[in-house]
Amino acid sequence: DRAPMGPNVHIHNGILQVRAPNYEDPPGLVEKTDQLLRDWIGIYHSQHQGRDSTKAFSMFVHQMNVYGILKTDDLITRFFRLSTQLCVETVYRVLAEKTNPSLSLLRPKCYHTLDAFVRLVALLVKHSGDANNTTTKIHLLNKVLGIVAGCLLQDHDTRITDFQQLPYQRIFTMLFLELNAPEPVLEAINFHVLTAYCHTLHILRPSKAAGFCYAWLELVSHRVFMGRMLATSPQQKCWPLYAQLLIDLFKYLAPFLRNAELAKPVTMLYKGTLRVLLVLLHDFPEFLCDYHYGFCDVIPPNCIQMRNLILSAFPRNMRLPDPFTPNLKVDMLQEISYGPRILANIAMMITPPQFKKDLDSYLKARAPVTFLSELRGNLQISNNPGVRYNVQLMNALILYVGTQAIAYIRSKGLSPNMSTIAHSAHMDIFQNLSVDLDTEGRYLYLNAIANQLRYPNSHTHYFSCTLLYLFAEANTEAIQEQITRVLLERLIVNRPHPWGLLITFIELIKNPTYRFWQHEFVHCAPEIEKLFESVARSCMVKSTV
Amino acid sequence: GVAPLGAIPLLKEHQTQFQLMESAFYHMPHLSDSERIRPGWPFEKIERIDVNMGARYLPRTPCPTPAYYIQSPLAHSDSLEFYQRLATETLFFVFYYMEGTKAQYLAAKALKKQSWRFHTKYMMWFQRHEEPKIINEEYEQGTYIYFDYEKWGQRKKEGFTFEYKYLEDRDLN
């Protein structure tokens, strides 16, 4: 990780203060904190005052002053750290009470302590500095979040399998709700609150604190959090931060999902992930559209449904023509002349720089031919089956060459179609890859293409034509079989199915030029043949096969 | 499931992650963990009993229910129209036992629509039984029906003075 900058630095400072070895507190501070915390919990829960604790709060701040807590930044930090730890200890003690008559009473008991502490933090943040001094408030918030995160990581590493998510989840959630109340002071710092939370959640991502993963997903998918991040904050300023959190989640799940051995704990997290994606697809499809590249880059190739959810997203103002319409003319659609927004720097991902240079000069000059013969070597990173290729590089290469091709065709005053895409440096690369790669490489390569088959746009159209062209021009049946496989396996799963994917598959089986039904692999096994027939039936509603 | 590229043994760090995740799996977050405490009514009275705070709330108590029972509330049961069809006593229950929720807000709105008025000193709902005998700038006086949350029932009060300064008149929009 890079050295943190800006307000972020306070989160890291907070974490460091907890995690520093031999962190000794001045004598008596633990006792003072304990006493203050008890007092506050009492005040918070006493009649009338609990509801609007402003008056009680100023008296309490006076008390903190008397105890000397507010004298230095260091003491305040220590106070927060000790309070967090005391609250957490209380929760562990309560949850260990086996004698309690009813388990449902244990949790409210934990909330009793945690909620009081959270209100104290919220009030301290709100009232720190002058009313208009946002900087002080934000620094304090970052510091507190860092401290809680630090306590969490410390606790996670020492208690290991006995770690409890509850106290931290409750603190983070309730503090978030408190800080998102409709008050002018809080609204002025809302964007900073959201950023601080995103940084904290990124630090606590499942790969760093696996024992916190379920609570982490609850936080990330919390109704209010999602709404604030994706709907309320202006100019979509929080979208990249939220996308980062989803990438953290996908990256964590990847090694478990790619082996398809779904133990119960993995299944649970996976189901939660699917639900989050469904909510996003329904409520924020533009978000999934914009970040589809980065998401597909980290989702393992076998997670077909997960990827379909992302690839099926399309802008809400768009009306997709029914792919099953007979004689649908995709070329005639307005939308296919517009490129989609890709919020990832594809060119930067093509490494090493020398390879990028060679690629660009090949695209320009269509020479030397050695570039093509060395292409496979540039993509391959090992000889171990299953991990032979640099998937990220493959994805970047395919999309980069595709977008360059579209620009090149346009520069000649033409638009991409089955004939204009052929006989170019770009198609040389694509054809070379489909012939030269082994089965594993070709599978990843064709998947990289299929990931661009989405709603009507220039990429979808270009890559749909490219895939069909590769099928038509293939010199072996193996290539055609694999193209069919990649398309089919994305269609036999439950809905949703991306529009471009359906369009491409329907064209393949409907257009006689591809002689689809004459291929041997279509008839290789009776169950496969039946499958094709049933897909064909559902694809071609009223026309005949 | 299928692994088209073949299975790869999990790295040591992923095995460790799995163990931590598995132990977390046995104490999943509860729904109530990310919700505000559900307070009941009346605070003072129950607080004196204080059964480890439990009785103060209408906490969520998830349990397996047979599939042939309805599993989620009816559609549109979070609309004012729905609340207006509820019995008055149901509205009082929602009002007193589901404080600080959207349900309480809707119940209050439905009660107001039925000409119930909230008295902020007695914390009870009143409805005119007849036209008040006196109406002036400060108060009105006459016979009222009110809902007693302690005895849990409707009572009649004759010659009651409803001072307007205790009238809860926030506009629930």
PDB file of N, CA and C in Angstrom, chain A residues 254-255 257-259 299-302 376 379-392 394 438-445 447, chain B residues 3-9:
ATOM      1  N   ALA A 254     -12.746 -14.882  -5.132  1.00  0.00           N
ATOM      2  CA  ALA A 254     -12.216 -15.540  -6.336  1.00  0.00           C
ATOM      3  C   ALA A 254     -11.578 -16.919  -6.105  1.00  0.00           C
ATOM      4  N   PRO A 255     -10.589 -17.041  -5.204  1.00  0.00           N
ATOM      5  CA  PRO A 255      -9.953 -18.362  -5.092  1.00  0.00           C
ATOM      6  C   PRO A 255     -10.918 -19.459  -4.649  1.00  0.00           C
ATOM      7  N   LEU A 257     -14.285 -19.465  -5.279  1.00  0.00           N
ATOM      8  CA  LEU A 257     -15.276 -19.704  -6.325  1.00  0.00           C
ATOM      9  C   LEU A 257     -14.676 -20.419  -7.524  1.00  0.00           C
ATOM     10  N   ARG A 258     -13.432 -20.117  -7.840  1.00  0.00           N
ATOM     11  CA  ARG A 258     -12.894 -20.694  -9.078  1.00  0.00           C
ATOM     12  C   ARG A 258     -12.760 -22.211  -8.965  1.00  0.00           C
ATOM     13  N   ASN A 259     -12.608 -22.726  -7.768  1.00  0.00           N
ATOM     14  CA  ASN A 259     -12.517 -24.174  -7.616  1.00  0.00           C
ATOM     15  C   ASN A 259     -13.877 -24.845  -7.547  1.00  0.00           C
ATOM     16  N   ILE A 299     -13.460 -11.324 -11.435  1.00  0.00           N
ATOM     17  CA  ILE A 299     -14.375 -12.454 -11.220  1.00  0.00           C
ATOM     18  C   ILE A 299     -13.863 -13.659 -12.004  1.00  0.00           C
ATOM     19  N   PRO A 300     -13.739 -14.822 -11.350  1.00  0.00           N
ATOM     20  CA  PRO A 300     -13.217 -15.989 -12.061  1.00  0.00           C
ATOM     21  C   PRO A 300     -14.108 -16.358 -13.255  1.00  0.00           C
ATOM     22  N   PRO A 301     -13.502 -16.938 -14.319  1.00  0.00           N
ATOM     23  CA  PRO A 301     -14.258 -17.206 -15.540  1.00  0.00           C
ATOM     24  C   PRO A 301     -15.466 -18.124 -15.329  1.00  0.00           C
ATOM     25  N   ASN A 302     -15.418 -18.990 -14.323  1.00  0.00           N
ATOM     26  CA  ASN A 302     -16.537 -19.937 -14.175  1.00  0.00           C
ATOM     27  C   ASN A 302     -17.751 -19.346 -13.460  1.00  0.00           C
ATOM     28  N   ARG A 376       1.701 -14.922 -28.045  1.00  0.00           N
ATOM     29  CA  ARG A 376       1.353 -15.925 -27.040  1.00  0.00           C
ATOM     30  C   ARG A 376       2.328 -15.915 -25.868  1.00  0.00           C
ATOM     31  N   LEU A 379       1.641 -13.350 -23.300  1.00  0.00           N
ATOM     32  CA  LEU A 379       0.458 -13.524 -22.456  1.00  0.00           C
ATOM     33  C   LEU A 379       0.643 -14.647 -21.442  1.00  0.00           C
ATOM     34  N   GLN A 380       1.538 -15.576 -21.805  1.00  0.00           N
ATOM     35  CA  GLN A 380       1.704 -16.750 -20.945  1.00  0.00           C
ATOM     36  C   GLN A 380       2.659 -16.437 -19.807  1.00  0.00           C
ATOM     37  N   ILE A 381       2.283 -16.859 -18.592  1.00  0.00           N
ATOM     38  CA  ILE A 381       3.169 -16.557 -17.470  1.00  0.00           C
ATOM     39  C   ILE A 381       3.688 -17.802 -16.770  1.00  0.00           C
ATOM     40  N   SER A 382       3.060 -18.964 -17.020  1.00  0.00           N
ATOM     41  CA  SER A 382       3.605 -20.170 -16.402  1.00  0.00           C
ATOM     42  C   SER A 382       3.215 -21.376 -17.225  1.00  0.00           C
ATOM     43  N   ASN A 383       3.731 -22.521 -16.852  1.00  0.00           N
ATOM     44  CA  ASN A 383       3.389 -23.743 -17.577  1.00  0.00           C
ATOM     45  C   ASN A 383       2.424 -24.616 -16.797  1.00  0.00           C
ATOM     46  N   ASN A 384       2.005 -24.113 -15.625  1.00  0.00           N
ATOM     47  CA  ASN A 384       1.097 -24.921 -14.811  1.00  0.00           C
ATOM     48  C   ASN A 384      -0.327 -24.808 -15.319  1.00  0.00           C
ATOM     49  N   PRO A 385      -0.964 -25.937 -15.611  1.00  0.00           N
ATOM     50  CA  PRO A 385      -2.324 -25.886 -16.136  1.00  0.00           C
ATOM     51  C   PRO A 385      -3.249 -25.122 -15.187  1.00  0.00           C
ATOM     52  N   GLY A 386      -4.133 -24.315 -15.758  1.00  0.00           N
ATOM     53  CA  GLY A 386      -5.086 -23.566 -14.941  1.00  0.00           C
ATOM     54  C   GLY A 386      -4.628 -22.164 -14.609  1.00  0.00           C
ATOM     55  N   VAL A 387      -3.322 -21.952 -14.593  1.00  0.00           N
ATOM     56  CA  VAL A 387      -2.824 -20.604 -14.294  1.00  0.00           C
ATOM     57  C   VAL A 387      -1.754 -20.177 -15.304  1.00  0.00           C
ATOM     58  N   ARG A 388      -1.937 -20.649 -16.556  1.00  0.00           N
ATOM     59  CA  ARG A 388      -0.902 -20.391 -17.552  1.00  0.00           C
ATOM     60  C   ARG A 388      -0.848 -18.937 -17.982  1.00  0.00           C
ATOM     61  N   TYR A 389      -1.992 -18.251 -17.943  1.00  0.00           N
ATOM     62  CA  TYR A 389      -2.054 -16.954 -18.618  1.00  0.00           C
ATOM     63  C   TYR A 389      -2.272 -15.786 -17.667  1.00  0.00           C
ATOM     64  N   ASN A 390      -1.819 -14.639 -18.118  1.00  0.00           N
ATOM     65  CA  ASN A 390      -2.075 -13.385 -17.417  1.00  0.00           C
ATOM     66  C   ASN A 390      -3.446 -12.876 -17.878  1.00  0.00           C
ATOM     67  N   VAL A 391      -4.477 -13.238 -17.106  1.00  0.00           N
ATOM     68  CA  VAL A 391      -5.855 -12.946 -17.526  1.00  0.00           C
ATOM     69  C   VAL A 391      -6.088 -11.439 -17.662  1.00  0.00           C
ATOM     70  N   GLN A 392      -5.548 -10.666 -16.703  1.00  0.00           N
ATOM     71  CA  GLN A 392      -5.760  -9.215 -16.732  1.00  0.00           C
ATOM     72  C   GLN A 392      -5.170  -8.609 -18.006  1.00  0.00           C
ATOM     73  N   MET A 394      -4.649 -10.218 -20.814  1.00  0.00           N
ATOM     74  CA  MET A 394      -5.480 -10.707 -21.916  1.00  0.00           C
ATOM     75  C   MET A 394      -6.714  -9.812 -22.075  1.00  0.00           C
ATOM     76  N   ASP A 438      -3.526 -22.262 -26.845  1.00  0.00           N
ATOM     77  CA  ASP A 438      -4.037 -23.602 -26.506  1.00  0.00           C
ATOM     78  C   ASP A 438      -5.456 -23.457 -25.952  1.00  0.00           C
ATOM     79  N   THR A 439      -6.057 -24.571 -25.591  1.00  0.00           N
ATOM     80  CA  THR A 439      -7.457 -24.557 -25.164  1.00  0.00           C
ATOM     81  C   THR A 439      -7.682 -23.593 -24.010  1.00  0.00           C
ATOM     82  N   GLU A 440      -6.799 -23.624 -23.023  1.00  0.00           N
ATOM     83  CA  GLU A 440      -6.963 -22.741 -21.861  1.00  0.00           C
ATOM     84  C   GLU A 440      -6.883 -21.278 -22.277  1.00  0.00           C
ATOM     85  N   GLY A 441      -5.871 -20.963 -23.064  1.00  0.00           N
ATOM     86  CA  GLY A 441      -5.682 -19.581 -23.494  1.00  0.00           C
ATOM     87  C   GLY A 441      -6.857 -19.105 -24.325  1.00  0.00           C
ATOM     88  N   ARG A 442      -7.333 -19.968 -25.221  1.00  0.00           N
ATOM     89  CA  ARG A 442      -8.417 -19.576 -26.095  1.00  0.00           C
ATOM     90  C   ARG A 442      -9.706 -19.368 -25.295  1.00  0.00           C
ATOM     91  N   TYR A 443      -9.882 -20.181 -24.290  1.00  0.00           N
ATOM     92  CA  TYR A 443     -11.074 -20.029 -23.440  1.00  0.00           C
ATOM     93  C   TYR A 443     -11.081 -18.652 -22.776  1.00  0.00           C
ATOM     94  N   LEU A 444      -9.934 -18.262 -22.223  1.00  0.00           N
ATOM     95  CA  LEU A 444      -9.834 -16.949 -21.574  1.00  0.00           C
ATOM     96  C   LEU A 444      -9.992 -15.843 -22.593  1.00  0.00           C
ATOM     97  N   TYR A 445      -9.406 -16.053 -23.750  1.00  0.00           N
ATOM     98  CA  TYR A 445      -9.461 -15.062 -24.824  1.00  0.00           C
ATOM     99  C   TYR A 445     -10.900 -14.853 -25.298  1.00  0.00           C
ATOM    100  N   ASN A 447     -13.584 -15.548 -23.683  1.00  0.00           N
ATOM    101  CA  ASN A 447     -14.328 -14.948 -22.581  1.00  0.00           C
ATOM    102  C   ASN A 447     -14.118 -13.437 -22.534  1.00  0.00           C
TER     103      ASN A 447
ATOM    104  N   ALA B   3     -15.268 -26.233 -12.712  1.00  0.00           N
ATOM    105  CA  ALA B   3     -14.082 -25.401 -12.768  1.00  0.00           C
ATOM    106  C   ALA B   3     -13.423 -25.667 -14.116  1.00  0.00           C
ATOM    107  N   PRO B   4     -13.768 -24.881 -15.127  1.00  0.00           N
ATOM    108  CA  PRO B   4     -13.307 -25.185 -16.483  1.00  0.00           C
ATOM    109  C   PRO B   4     -11.792 -25.189 -16.604  1.00  0.00           C
ATOM    110  N   LEU B   5     -11.123 -24.435 -15.754  1.00  0.00           N
ATOM    111  CA  LEU B   5      -9.669 -24.402 -15.827  1.00  0.00           C
ATOM    112  C   LEU B   5      -9.042 -25.379 -14.840  1.00  0.00           C
ATOM    113  N   GLY B   6      -9.866 -26.229 -14.245  1.00  0.00           N
ATOM    114  CA  GLY B   6      -9.352 -27.197 -13.288  1.00  0.00           C
ATOM    115  C   GLY B   6      -9.188 -26.564 -11.921  1.00  0.00           C
ATOM    116  N   ALA B   7      -9.250 -27.417 -10.873  1.00  0.00           N
ATOM    117  CA  ALA B   7      -9.130 -26.902  -9.518  1.00  0.00           C
ATOM    118  C   ALA B   7      -7.667 -26.619  -9.188  1.00  0.00           C
ATOM    119  N   ILE B   8      -7.458 -25.585  -8.411  1.00  0.00           N
ATOM    120  CA  ILE B   8      -6.109 -25.254  -7.943  1.00  0.00           C
ATOM    121  C   ILE B   8      -6.142 -25.314  -6.422  1.00  0.00           C
ATOM    122  N   PRO B   9      -5.194 -26.032  -5.823  1.00  0.00           N
ATOM    123  CA  PRO B   9      -5.216 -26.098  -4.350  1.00  0.00           C
ATOM    124  C   PRO B   9      -5.139 -24.699  -3.742  1.00  0.00           C
TER     125      PRO B   9
END
